Short mmCIF file of C-alpha atoms and ligand atoms in Angstrom, two decimals:
data_model
loop_
_atom_site.label_atom_id
_atom_site.label_comp_id
_atom_site.label_asym_id
_atom_site.label_seq_id
_atom_site.Cartn_x
_atom_site.Cartn_y
_atom_site.Cartn_z
CA MET A 24 3.33 28.31 -2.31
CA ARG A 25 2.61 25.08 -0.31
CA LYS A 26 4.55 24.43 2.57
CA PHE A 27 4.86 20.98 4.19
CA LEU A 28 4.17 20.40 7.94
CA ILE A 29 4.14 24.09 8.91
CA THR A 30 0.37 24.92 8.86
CA ILE A 31 0.02 24.16 12.78
CA LEU A 32 -1.82 27.19 13.80
CA ALA A 33 -3.90 27.36 10.60
CA PHE A 34 -6.34 25.40 11.90
CA VAL A 35 -9.76 25.61 10.44
CA LEU A 36 -12.57 23.95 12.00
CA VAL A 37 -15.77 23.60 10.23
CA ALA A 38 -18.44 21.45 11.97
CA LEU A 39 -21.28 19.88 9.95
CA PRO A 40 -24.44 19.41 11.86
CA SER A 41 -25.10 16.27 13.07
CA CYS A 42 -27.61 13.93 11.29
CA THR A 43 -28.18 10.05 11.63
CA GLU A 44 -26.89 7.18 9.35
CA GLY A 45 -27.76 3.51 9.85
CA GLY A 46 -29.29 4.43 13.04
CA ALA A 47 -26.11 6.02 14.25
CA GLU A 48 -25.46 9.89 15.05
CA VAL A 49 -23.00 11.00 12.28
CA TYR A 50 -20.68 14.06 12.62
CA THR A 51 -17.96 15.45 10.26
CA ALA A 52 -15.35 17.82 11.52
CA TYR A 53 -13.13 19.54 8.88
CA GLY A 54 -9.65 20.82 9.27
CA THR A 55 -6.40 21.54 7.71
CA ALA A 56 -3.37 19.94 9.37
CA MET A 57 -0.03 18.41 8.16
CA ASP A 58 -0.30 20.44 5.19
CA THR A 59 -3.27 18.57 3.95
CA ASN A 60 -7.08 18.92 4.35
CA VAL A 61 -8.37 16.67 7.07
CA THR A 62 -11.92 15.12 7.59
CA VAL A 63 -12.80 12.93 10.42
CA THR A 64 -16.39 11.29 10.31
CA VAL A 65 -17.51 9.69 13.28
CA TYR A 66 -20.59 7.44 13.67
CA GLY A 67 -22.38 6.78 17.09
CA GLY A 68 -21.53 7.68 20.66
CA ASP A 69 -20.64 11.45 21.23
CA SER A 70 -19.82 11.71 17.56
CA SER A 71 -19.36 15.61 17.28
CA ALA A 72 -17.19 15.63 20.52
CA VAL A 73 -15.15 12.73 19.32
CA ALA A 74 -14.53 14.16 15.77
CA ASP A 75 -13.63 17.56 17.36
CA GLY A 76 -11.39 15.65 19.83
CA CYS A 77 -9.68 14.11 16.71
CA LEU A 78 -8.62 17.44 15.29
CA GLU A 79 -7.30 18.57 18.78
CA LEU A 80 -5.12 15.46 18.84
CA LEU A 81 -3.90 15.95 15.17
CA TYR A 82 -3.09 19.64 16.20
CA ASN A 83 -0.99 18.29 19.02
CA LEU A 84 0.68 15.61 17.06
CA GLU A 85 1.66 18.30 14.19
CA ALA A 86 3.34 20.48 16.94
CA GLU A 87 5.55 17.45 17.72
CA PHE A 88 6.41 16.34 14.23
CA SER A 89 6.67 19.71 12.37
CA VAL A 90 10.11 20.03 10.43
CA THR A 91 9.75 23.77 10.08
CA ALA A 92 8.08 24.96 13.35
CA SER A 93 10.90 25.85 15.77
CA GLY A 94 10.20 24.40 18.86
CA SER A 95 8.68 20.95 17.68
CA LYS A 96 10.55 17.95 18.79
CA LEU A 97 11.68 17.27 15.18
CA TYR A 98 13.03 20.81 14.81
CA ARG A 99 15.10 20.41 18.01
CA LEU A 100 16.40 17.07 16.81
CA ASN A 101 17.31 18.65 13.59
CA GLN A 102 19.06 21.39 15.48
CA GLY A 103 21.54 18.75 17.00
CA ASP A 104 19.58 18.24 20.57
CA THR A 105 18.97 15.08 22.19
CA VAL A 106 15.41 15.00 22.67
CA LYS A 107 13.88 12.98 25.56
CA ASP A 108 10.64 11.65 24.84
CA GLU A 109 8.63 8.37 25.68
CA GLY A 110 5.58 9.28 23.79
CA HIS A 111 4.40 9.50 20.03
CA PHE A 112 7.57 11.16 18.96
CA TYR A 113 9.74 8.14 20.41
CA THR A 114 7.42 5.66 18.59
CA VAL A 115 7.21 7.40 15.38
CA CYS A 116 11.18 7.58 15.31
CA GLY A 117 11.51 4.04 16.17
CA LEU A 118 8.82 2.99 13.33
CA ALA A 119 10.98 5.27 10.90
CA ASN A 120 14.12 3.24 11.64
CA GLU A 121 12.18 -0.08 11.19
CA ILE A 122 10.60 0.95 7.84
CA ASN A 123 14.12 2.26 6.79
CA LEU A 124 15.57 -1.20 7.62
CA LEU A 125 12.42 -3.13 5.99
CA THR A 126 12.59 -1.09 2.72
CA ASP A 127 16.53 -1.38 2.49
CA GLY A 128 16.90 2.47 2.85
CA ALA A 129 14.11 3.40 0.22
CA TYR A 130 12.40 5.19 2.92
CA ASP A 131 15.13 7.12 4.58
CA PRO A 132 13.87 9.38 7.74
CA CYS A 133 17.12 11.25 7.46
CA VAL A 134 16.44 12.31 3.58
CA TYR A 135 15.46 15.99 4.83
CA PRO A 136 18.91 17.60 3.71
CA ILE A 137 17.92 16.59 0.06
CA VAL A 138 14.15 17.40 0.61
CA LYS A 139 15.12 20.89 1.80
CA LEU A 140 17.45 21.51 -1.07
CA TRP A 141 14.62 20.86 -3.72
CA GLY A 142 12.50 23.40 -1.53
CA PHE A 143 9.72 20.91 -0.68
CA THR A 144 9.41 22.38 2.93
CA THR A 145 10.40 25.75 2.31
CA GLY A 146 8.54 26.51 -0.67
CA GLU A 147 11.81 27.75 -2.50
CA TYR A 148 11.52 25.34 -5.22
CA LYS A 149 14.55 24.61 -7.39
CA VAL A 150 16.69 21.97 -8.93
CA PRO A 151 19.74 21.78 -6.63
CA ASP A 152 23.21 22.37 -8.23
CA LYS A 153 25.51 19.31 -8.37
CA ASP A 154 27.91 20.06 -5.66
CA GLU A 155 25.02 20.97 -3.09
CA LEU A 156 23.28 17.83 -3.93
CA SER A 157 26.40 15.51 -3.56
CA ALA A 158 27.17 17.35 -0.12
CA ALA A 159 23.65 16.73 1.09
CA LEU A 160 23.69 13.02 -0.41
CA LYS A 161 26.86 12.50 1.88
CA LEU A 162 25.11 13.85 4.85
CA VAL A 163 22.10 11.62 4.40
CA LYS A 164 24.23 8.58 4.03
CA GLU A 165 26.21 9.19 6.99
CA SER A 166 23.29 10.04 9.32
CA ASP A 167 20.82 8.05 11.43
CA ILE A 168 18.31 8.62 14.08
CA SER A 169 19.98 7.04 17.14
CA PHE A 170 18.25 6.02 20.45
CA THR A 171 20.71 6.29 23.62
CA GLU A 172 19.91 6.40 27.45
CA ASN A 173 19.93 10.09 27.04
CA GLY A 174 17.26 10.28 24.40
CA ILE A 175 16.89 10.41 20.56
CA SER A 176 19.54 12.30 18.50
CA ILE A 177 20.87 12.33 14.95
CA SER A 178 24.09 10.91 14.35
CA GLY A 179 26.43 11.88 11.29
CA GLY A 180 24.99 15.58 11.64
CA GLY A 181 22.12 15.27 9.44
CA MET A 182 18.39 16.15 9.48
CA ALA A 183 15.34 13.93 9.73
CA ASP A 184 12.05 14.40 7.95
CA LEU A 185 8.82 12.26 9.25
CA GLY A 186 6.60 13.55 6.43
CA GLY A 187 6.47 9.96 4.91
CA ILE A 188 4.81 8.45 7.92
CA ALA A 189 3.45 11.26 10.24
CA LYS A 190 0.08 11.30 8.62
CA GLY A 191 -0.32 7.30 8.67
CA TYR A 192 0.81 7.47 12.24
CA ALA A 193 -1.41 10.22 13.27
CA ALA A 194 -4.27 8.54 11.81
CA GLU A 195 -3.40 5.39 14.12
CA VAL A 196 -3.44 7.43 17.15
CA LEU A 197 -6.88 9.05 16.12
CA LYS A 198 -8.40 5.57 15.59
CA SER A 199 -7.27 4.44 19.11
CA TYR A 200 -8.68 7.52 20.66
CA ILE A 201 -11.93 6.91 18.75
CA LYS A 202 -12.44 3.23 19.79
CA GLU A 203 -11.53 4.26 23.64
CA SER A 204 -14.36 7.17 23.27
CA GLY A 205 -17.06 4.54 22.52
CA ALA A 206 -18.01 5.62 18.96
CA GLU A 207 -19.12 2.88 16.85
CA SER A 208 -17.14 3.66 13.71
CA ALA A 209 -15.36 6.41 11.83
CA VAL A 210 -13.43 7.44 8.52
CA ILE A 211 -10.30 9.31 8.93
CA SER A 212 -8.90 11.04 5.99
CA LEU A 213 -5.68 13.11 5.97
CA GLY A 214 -4.98 13.95 2.34
CA GLY A 215 -4.07 10.64 0.62
CA ASN A 216 -4.06 8.63 4.10
CA ILE A 217 -7.70 7.00 4.73
CA LEU A 218 -8.19 4.90 7.68
CA THR A 219 -11.60 3.36 8.30
CA VAL A 220 -12.74 2.40 11.94
CA GLY A 221 -14.86 -0.25 12.66
CA VAL A 222 -17.88 -1.42 10.71
CA LYS A 223 -19.98 0.99 8.74
CA PRO A 224 -23.40 1.27 10.73
CA ASP A 225 -25.60 -0.07 7.91
CA GLY A 226 -23.47 -3.16 7.58
CA THR A 227 -21.96 -2.38 4.26
CA ARG A 228 -18.27 -2.02 3.43
CA TRP A 229 -16.86 1.30 3.19
CA ASN A 230 -16.36 2.89 -0.33
CA ILE A 231 -12.93 4.54 -0.67
CA GLY A 232 -12.20 6.61 -3.68
CA ILE A 233 -8.71 6.59 -5.28
CA SER A 234 -7.79 9.77 -6.94
CA SER A 235 -6.62 9.80 -10.69
CA PRO A 236 -3.16 10.76 -11.02
CA LYS A 237 -4.21 12.70 -14.30
CA ASN A 238 -5.35 15.65 -11.99
CA ASN A 239 -8.62 15.65 -13.68
CA GLY A 240 -10.45 15.72 -10.47
CA LYS A 241 -11.84 12.19 -11.37
CA LEU A 242 -11.31 8.94 -9.74
CA LEU A 243 -9.11 6.13 -10.65
CA GLY A 244 -11.49 3.74 -9.05
CA THR A 245 -13.19 2.90 -5.72
CA LEU A 246 -12.13 0.32 -3.06
CA LYS A 247 -14.79 -1.75 -1.06
CA VAL A 248 -13.12 -2.28 2.38
CA GLU A 249 -13.43 -3.20 5.96
CA GLU A 250 -11.44 -1.66 8.68
CA CYS A 251 -7.95 -0.77 7.04
CA ALA A 252 -5.74 1.94 5.94
CA VAL A 253 -5.71 2.91 2.58
CA VAL A 254 -2.85 5.10 1.78
CA THR A 255 -1.73 6.82 -1.76
CA SER A 256 1.76 8.51 -2.44
CA GLY A 257 1.78 10.14 -5.85
CA SER A 258 4.14 12.46 -7.88
CA TYR A 259 1.05 14.44 -8.85
CA LEU A 260 0.42 15.43 -5.19
CA ARG A 261 3.32 17.67 -4.77
CA ASN A 262 5.79 18.95 -7.40
CA PHE A 263 7.08 21.95 -9.42
CA GLU A 264 8.24 22.73 -13.00
CA GLN A 265 11.69 24.01 -13.88
CA ASP A 266 12.64 24.34 -17.64
CA GLY A 267 9.62 22.48 -18.87
CA LYS A 268 10.43 19.48 -16.51
CA ILE A 269 8.34 18.38 -13.48
CA TYR A 270 10.17 17.55 -10.29
CA HIS A 271 8.15 15.70 -7.39
CA HIS A 272 8.90 15.43 -3.74
CA ILE A 273 9.53 11.74 -3.19
CA ILE A 274 13.36 11.28 -3.19
CA ASP A 275 15.31 8.34 -4.12
CA PRO A 276 17.80 8.71 -1.23
CA ALA A 277 20.35 6.69 -3.56
CA SER A 278 20.66 9.63 -6.01
CA GLY A 279 19.07 12.57 -4.25
CA MET A 280 16.81 12.86 -7.40
CA PRO A 281 12.91 12.53 -7.52
CA ALA A 282 12.33 8.81 -7.81
CA ASP A 283 11.87 8.03 -11.52
CA ASN A 284 10.84 4.45 -12.55
CA GLY A 285 7.67 5.11 -14.41
CA LEU A 286 5.35 5.20 -11.29
CA VAL A 287 3.00 8.01 -10.88
CA SER A 288 1.03 6.64 -7.87
CA VAL A 289 1.22 3.96 -5.33
CA THR A 290 -1.57 2.84 -3.02
CA VAL A 291 -1.00 0.63 -0.04
CA VAL A 292 -3.86 -1.40 1.70
CA ALA A 293 -2.71 -2.72 5.18
CA ASP A 294 -4.12 -2.99 8.60
CA ASP A 295 -1.69 -0.26 9.94
CA SER A 296 -1.73 2.91 8.58
CA ALA A 297 1.75 4.05 9.88
CA LEU A 298 3.11 1.18 8.19
CA ALA A 299 0.92 1.70 5.00
CA ASP A 300 2.09 5.24 4.82
CA GLY A 301 5.94 4.40 5.17
CA LEU A 302 5.49 1.58 2.50
CA SER A 303 3.76 3.87 -0.01
CA THR A 304 6.63 6.37 0.22
CA ALA A 305 9.16 3.66 -0.11
CA PHE A 306 7.32 1.67 -2.71
CA PHE A 307 7.38 4.90 -5.09
CA VAL A 308 11.11 4.70 -4.60
CA MET A 309 11.51 0.85 -4.99
CA GLY A 310 9.53 0.36 -8.16
CA ILE A 311 6.75 -2.07 -8.94
CA GLU A 312 9.05 -5.29 -9.06
CA LYS A 313 10.73 -5.16 -5.71
CA SER A 314 7.68 -3.46 -4.07
CA MET A 315 5.36 -6.41 -4.99
CA ALA A 316 7.97 -8.70 -3.38
CA LEU A 317 8.02 -6.88 -0.22
CA ALA A 318 4.16 -6.18 -0.15
CA LYS A 319 3.54 -9.86 -0.26
CA GLU A 320 6.30 -10.57 2.61
CA VAL A 321 4.44 -7.96 5.05
CA GLY A 322 0.79 -8.77 3.95
CA ALA A 323 -0.06 -5.58 2.27
CA GLU A 324 -2.11 -5.14 -0.89
CA THR A 325 -1.22 -2.66 -3.53
CA ILE A 326 -2.26 -0.60 -6.48
CA PHE A 327 0.56 0.67 -8.82
CA VAL A 328 -0.23 3.40 -11.54
CA THR A 329 2.06 4.18 -14.26
CA GLU A 330 1.09 6.60 -17.31
CA SER A 331 -0.94 3.96 -18.78
CA GLU A 332 -1.57 0.99 -16.40
CA ILE A 333 -3.19 0.16 -13.16
CA TYR A 334 -1.61 -2.97 -11.53
CA VAL A 335 -4.07 -4.15 -8.94
CA SER A 336 -2.83 -6.92 -6.64
CA ASP A 337 -4.77 -9.98 -6.34
CA GLY A 338 -6.19 -9.32 -2.73
CA LEU A 339 -8.09 -6.42 -4.03
CA LYS A 340 -9.30 -8.03 -7.18
CA GLU A 341 -12.75 -8.32 -5.85
CA LYS A 342 -12.70 -4.80 -3.87
CA PHE A 343 -11.38 -2.45 -6.56
CA THR A 344 -13.93 -1.17 -9.29
CA PRO A 345 -12.15 0.87 -12.03
CA ASP A 346 -13.86 4.27 -12.66
CA ALA A 347 -15.54 4.76 -16.04
CA SER A 348 -13.16 7.40 -16.86
CA VAL A 349 -10.17 4.95 -16.90
CA GLU A 350 -11.52 3.28 -19.86
CA GLY A 351 -9.32 3.77 -22.89
CA VAL A 352 -6.89 5.82 -20.59
CA TYR A 353 -5.42 3.18 -18.47
CA LYS A 354 -5.04 -0.75 -18.83
CA VAL A 355 -6.21 -2.49 -15.58
CA ILE A 356 -3.81 -5.38 -14.73
CA TYR A 357 -4.54 -7.78 -11.89
CA ASN A 358 -1.56 -9.91 -10.50
P1 AMP B 10 4.20 10.55 1.08
O1 AMP B 10 3.25 11.65 0.83
O2 AMP B 10 3.74 9.88 2.52
O3 AMP B 10 4.82 9.71 0.24
O4 AMP B 10 5.50 11.46 1.80
C1 AMP B 10 6.23 12.07 0.94
C2 AMP B 10 7.11 13.20 1.97
O5 AMP B 10 8.08 12.11 2.83
C3 AMP B 10 7.94 14.07 1.10
O6 AMP B 10 7.24 15.14 0.99
C4 AMP B 10 9.24 14.26 2.17
O7 AMP B 10 8.79 14.98 3.30
C5 AMP B 10 9.36 12.88 2.70
N1 AMP B 10 10.09 11.95 1.76
C6 AMP B 10 10.62 11.93 0.42
N2 AMP B 10 11.28 10.94 -0.04
C7 AMP B 10 11.46 10.18 1.03
C8 AMP B 10 12.01 9.02 1.38
N3 AMP B 10 12.76 8.52 0.34
N4 AMP B 10 12.08 8.52 2.55
C9 AMP B 10 11.46 9.18 3.42
N5 AMP B 10 10.62 10.10 3.48
C10 AMP B 10 11.00 10.95 2.27
MG1 MG B 11 4.18 7.98 3.03
#
């Protein structure tokens, strides 16, 4: 059973001994947070203390953003409280509203009543009955995260779910901490959210693997990048089967159903990892055409994957190398 954002205390910290790479001390800290495997590799400075510090930070952010842990700021918001906050929670709620506007509602932070009905945070997976779904849809449509002088609240009586941007936002917080701490560079990996920090000590570009949605443990390909965010949303990452049909976790807020437009995976490459995270979720709902137009507008690069095609945006043409396993399975289209 997989639960989303509830593994706050299940924090496993395994430390790899330090070694050196390109002349810099390297250390990787491993953890589990925000319901995903986390690795933070830090180069230079006091790399072990900084990498461990990143996991501590992540642990604190998760305690604020968890949708299921009673006592988290998000949990209190969803109970109908007005939450006073001027820190990360405030920032991430504001960002969620901005991405909602930018994507014309495809990313909707108030989608939680529907996500919960499908069981994606409780683990009680089921196809909702029609009446339940239309009641939840109405609630989602009427709800917004509101900012007043008293604090943050949900208007319309609904509930928010920050799972579509929390990991991307958290990665940005870690990046700031790493830069302030005097480390040279780092790679932060929170499940499908990768954020590279600085330049690789040996002067070459970072090599980021993109997972194959075919779930065969293989890569779709690799991306050679400098400092940037590489964020993937995929239907293969969280789903369940009922009566022979697969239902995944990215919900179209217009219908209340898992988004169904032929996409199986969307990767967004951008400077900011919170934006890339919000966009990858939204793009999965919006489909290829609308997403490509918005990506151009905001200066993001994309990789869209269907059952048999990989669409790679122009800006990634020189950076993306398809894996050998793609041959005969996917057609790679550059556009
Ligand atoms: P990601 O893995 O970043 O694409 O985020 C998926 C998670 O975001 C889901 O597990 C839900 O918690 C939440 N979510 C699902 N659909 C939406 C949506 N349309 N807008 C905002 N959040 C969503
Ligand atoms: Mg996302």
